């Protein structure tokens, strides 16, 4: 019986330990020989005779060397200027002194050569030598760092991350200019390798937190880690929770602010999205705009966002509960209005609500995929025509349209797309609870959500902080935003080593202040 | 992840929030009437005195718990009275805590059925209420404490709901002070004490409180807060309803709220019930947790999560069988309130004197 278990275990570990022929590490670990043509054929074989592997003969010092590169990865101009030109003019110097490219190395190992070729190097092979000179000539084609569409702000930097990791780190480094900003690379993915960068302020971010993040990242053993969504699911504490446990952002300013709190940023090559760990619920409500606007205005909008959180989750449920259970709790005038709009509707309020909410999701989903001009048409058709016709046809009451419309708008107020979808999803079970048990059902629903939030932890930090556990001092930057000079300590949930961010009284000129 | 040893993690605010919310329970809804029946207009004095009496009980428990600084009742009882008798005491306490869960759910379901969910079967309400409590109680004290610190805000909200009562306020109903006589006022204390139970959980929760704080101050503040809140509620209710009226209504607090009208919400009592639900759940969770904690210790299990599930099932079964009419419920209330003195005062006192005699002390 125990044999069965161990066998199963073996199978489980098989993927982690063995290298399949298609994976990156499958290149045989052999040293190159002195035979030039054999070397070339081995390299070509490792590349499965791909068509874009170019092999060019170049004469140097009377010997005919070979230049190997993947033409789709390299910049032709760089090869011409830094390799071919100097070689042609060269006398009897060693090859390493001739070539004028910056990134230059030598190797005798086949895997190194193959690895270099795949990352934009070109290899120069000479007869009767097992040493291969590797020269970096990779081509960069980046889009400019524009403001991300999904996280736009009114005031503040209009710059966003792009798909290239180096550019992203460059943006951060340019703004921070601090030697303590530490970047660590991990290469993930056994077949499609992706470079992942872990960023944090050394000596500020908690050591335990960093080890935890690295440990979780390094334990990932999979063929492909293409998008941050993968990483997120591999490293987050609870997958079966509707709440996102790492903050996704494409904004450098947001990342820097979080790094300054002592959190850890995880970026990867190929996507502009950056993950921030640990995150709390409230960080999904904060937007750089809050700090750029005036204190009262920032507070007002923060409050509106928290309020809209409850509206999105609870308003349809509350409406259902009131019209089907507690109609005596609304004033008579309002009751008449509701009654007259509900009178001709043949279906129960729950079905009405679900019908409208699903329609709304349909419109949203349809407009995402379509090109802009068509999307607007869909918006008009969906919003106006369906909305009007549905009421005319007596399928859904006027009141319900109002309720669902308000719910939809308030769900889009969230600065984070993930949280916005989460809360819209949560409104469905609450509608059901309201239809079954009225107000008590809503209370039970909210209780379960709050209990769940209390149970959630993101990298060892309570997710629901600073509400549960309640930390009075940290409520300064939650439902309302206090003036910047009063936010003088880092949130405890970021686990930073040093908590203070500014002097006791940063406004020293203001003597009346204290 | 689920370590049993979470001792010393509760902060001042967390322990305060837990103690307050466990103490505020189902009793307050009918308390004004119950105490008015005995002490009439002087009911609020009874509540104040009951607060003092409870402070005495709590002090005994506190003295006992501080002697065994880092041990719960379940750990030090066997040391004091021997292995088997100790286990018996532990079992008795666990059963007592479970029966508190039973009674609270029974009473709350009764009120829910009369005020909100008229047609819903008893069983469904039991499953809902106990289910929510189970979902929280199965986790460790850290998570539970997080929840309590958050829901403490609702207690403050409860006070605000009572503000509109000040409009229909008639001070003459409590005058002259002392009309019922000392005898009746003292008798009223007994009635009030039953509604303020919950502090006895300190026997188990004490070692979880962080030692850096002055732990007696927490106990004092929590009990003081509850006493003042209860006195306020009883005082307001007695002054809103005339002595003749209050005799007729079983839940004066709810009736009082029902009579208030606002422009947008006509039934404040429904809102109150919703917030009240949270208070009930907080009471249930702590009792359920502590009871299952005891059973876990007796059975020498590692994790309490499974025990909570069994306890929840057991309670639902017993609730299903139990009598649900007014007389039946009254019997349970009487039985439990009589036996509660054993657990909140007599047993702790015996254990305390034993620990003095045998000079037993925790490290």
Coordinates of C-alpha atoms in Angstrom, one line a residue, chain B residues 30 37 47 55 63 74 97 109 120 123 145 158 166 181 188-189 197 211 244 246 250 262 293 330 333:
Chain B
X30 CA -35.5 42.0 27.3
X37 CA -40.6 43.8 36.9
X47 CA -27.7 47.4 36.6
X55 CA -16.4 43.3 38.9
X63 CA -6.6 36.6 40.8
X74 CA -7.9 23.8 31.0
X97 CA -19.9 27.2 27.4
X109 CA -33.9 32.5 16.9
X120 CA -38.6 30.6 8.1
X123 CA -33.8 24.7 11.7
X145 CA -9.3 38.7 17.3
X158 CA -25.5 50.8 18.8
X166 CA -34.1 61.2 23.9
X181 CA -36.7 49.8 48.1
X188 CA -32.8 43.0 40.4
X189 CA -29.0 42.5 40.4
X197 CA -22.3 36.9 31.4
X211 CA 1.7 40.7 29.2
X244 CA -47.8 50.0 32.8
X246 CA -43.3 48.1 29.9
X250 CA -41.3 41.4 26.0
X262 CA -37.2 58.9 9.9
X293 CA -10.7 24.6 22.8
X330 CA -38.0 30.0 30.2
X333 CA -33.0 30.1 30.9

